[in-house]
Tab-separated table of C-alpha atoms in Angstrom:
chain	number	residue	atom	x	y	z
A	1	UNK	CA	105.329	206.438	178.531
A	2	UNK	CA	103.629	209.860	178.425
A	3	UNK	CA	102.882	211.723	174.419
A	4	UNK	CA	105.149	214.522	174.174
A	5	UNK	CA	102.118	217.658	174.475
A	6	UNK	CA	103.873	221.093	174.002
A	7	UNK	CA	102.105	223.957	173.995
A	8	UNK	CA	103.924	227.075	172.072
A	9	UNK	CA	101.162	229.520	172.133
A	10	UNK	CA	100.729	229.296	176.082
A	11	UNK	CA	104.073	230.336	176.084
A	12	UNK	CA	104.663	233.174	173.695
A	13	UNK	CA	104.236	236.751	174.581
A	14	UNK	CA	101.948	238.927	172.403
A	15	UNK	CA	103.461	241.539	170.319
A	16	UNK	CA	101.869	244.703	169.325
A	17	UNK	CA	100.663	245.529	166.029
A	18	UNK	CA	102.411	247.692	164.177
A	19	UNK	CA	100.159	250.485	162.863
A	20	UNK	CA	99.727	251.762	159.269
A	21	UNK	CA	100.794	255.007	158.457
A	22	UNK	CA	98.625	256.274	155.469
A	23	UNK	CA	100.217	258.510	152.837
A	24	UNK	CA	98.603	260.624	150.127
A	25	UNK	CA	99.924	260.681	146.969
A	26	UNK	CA	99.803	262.873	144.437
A	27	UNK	CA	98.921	261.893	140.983
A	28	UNK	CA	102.115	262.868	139.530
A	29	UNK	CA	103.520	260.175	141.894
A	30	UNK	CA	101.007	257.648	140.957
A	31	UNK	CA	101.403	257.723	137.393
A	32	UNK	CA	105.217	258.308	136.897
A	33	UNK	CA	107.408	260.079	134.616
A	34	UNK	CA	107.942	259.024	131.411
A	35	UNK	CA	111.168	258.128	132.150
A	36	UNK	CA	110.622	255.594	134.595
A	37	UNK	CA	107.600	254.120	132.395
A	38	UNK	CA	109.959	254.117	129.225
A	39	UNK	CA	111.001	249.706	130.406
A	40	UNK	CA	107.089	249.375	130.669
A	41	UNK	CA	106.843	250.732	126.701
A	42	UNK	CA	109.620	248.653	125.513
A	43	UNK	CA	108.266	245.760	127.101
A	44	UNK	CA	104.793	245.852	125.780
A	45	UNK	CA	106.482	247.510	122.678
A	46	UNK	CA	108.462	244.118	122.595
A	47	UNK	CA	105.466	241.716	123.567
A	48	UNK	CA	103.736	242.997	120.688
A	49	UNK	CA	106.169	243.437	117.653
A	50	UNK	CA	107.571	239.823	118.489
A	51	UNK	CA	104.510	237.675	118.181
A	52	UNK	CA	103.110	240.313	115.473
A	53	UNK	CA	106.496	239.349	113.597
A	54	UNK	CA	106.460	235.667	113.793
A	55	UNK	CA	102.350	235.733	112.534
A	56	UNK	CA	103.329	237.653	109.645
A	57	UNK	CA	106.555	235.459	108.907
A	58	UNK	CA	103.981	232.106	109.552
A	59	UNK	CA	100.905	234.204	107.203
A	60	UNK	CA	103.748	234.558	104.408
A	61	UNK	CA	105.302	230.973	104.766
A	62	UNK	CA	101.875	229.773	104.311
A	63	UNK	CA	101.076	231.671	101.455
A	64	UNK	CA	104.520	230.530	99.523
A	65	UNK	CA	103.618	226.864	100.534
A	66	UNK	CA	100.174	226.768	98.854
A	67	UNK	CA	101.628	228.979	95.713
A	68	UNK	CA	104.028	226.235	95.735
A	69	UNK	CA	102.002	223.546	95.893
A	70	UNK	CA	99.403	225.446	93.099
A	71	UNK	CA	102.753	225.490	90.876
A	72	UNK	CA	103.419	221.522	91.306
A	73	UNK	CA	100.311	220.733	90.564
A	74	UNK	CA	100.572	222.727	87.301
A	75	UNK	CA	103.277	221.477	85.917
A	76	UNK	CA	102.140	217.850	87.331
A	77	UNK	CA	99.163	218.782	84.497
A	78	UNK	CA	101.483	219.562	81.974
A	79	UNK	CA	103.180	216.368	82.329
A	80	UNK	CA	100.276	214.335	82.343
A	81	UNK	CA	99.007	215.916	78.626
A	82	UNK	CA	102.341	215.647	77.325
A	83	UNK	CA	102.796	211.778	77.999
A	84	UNK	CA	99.005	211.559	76.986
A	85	UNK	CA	100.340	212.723	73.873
């Protein structure tokens, strides 16, 4: 029994290459109005409030905890003279 040898590329014709067409573009073009670069704000307007918002919300959750814990630890003191005395 003979290996099944197929050749595709013998067999294909060549097609032409399709050539570039080169375009100048103004700068005005390039840059865009503000109106189509107003989702590009909001986005990076977005990208930055969010994770701005949850560091501030983790900064002053920290800050509570360890006030918190200073306050426990205070009255923890208070208990500990009064049953001293």
């Amino acid at each position: 029994m003979y290996p099944l040898d197929i050749n595709f590329l013998k067999e294909r014709q060549e097609e032409p290459k399709p050539q570039r067409q080169t375009q100048t573009v103004t700068t005005e073009e390039a840059t865009g109005s503000l109106e189509e670069m107003l989702p590009l704000i909001v986005g990076a307007a977005i990208g930055l409030i969010l994770p701005l918002g949850v560091a501030g919300y983790w900064y002053w959750v920290s800050n509570q905890t360890a006030s918190n814990e200073e306050r426990i630890n205070n009255v923890k003191s208070k208990v500990e003279q009064i049953e001293q005395d």
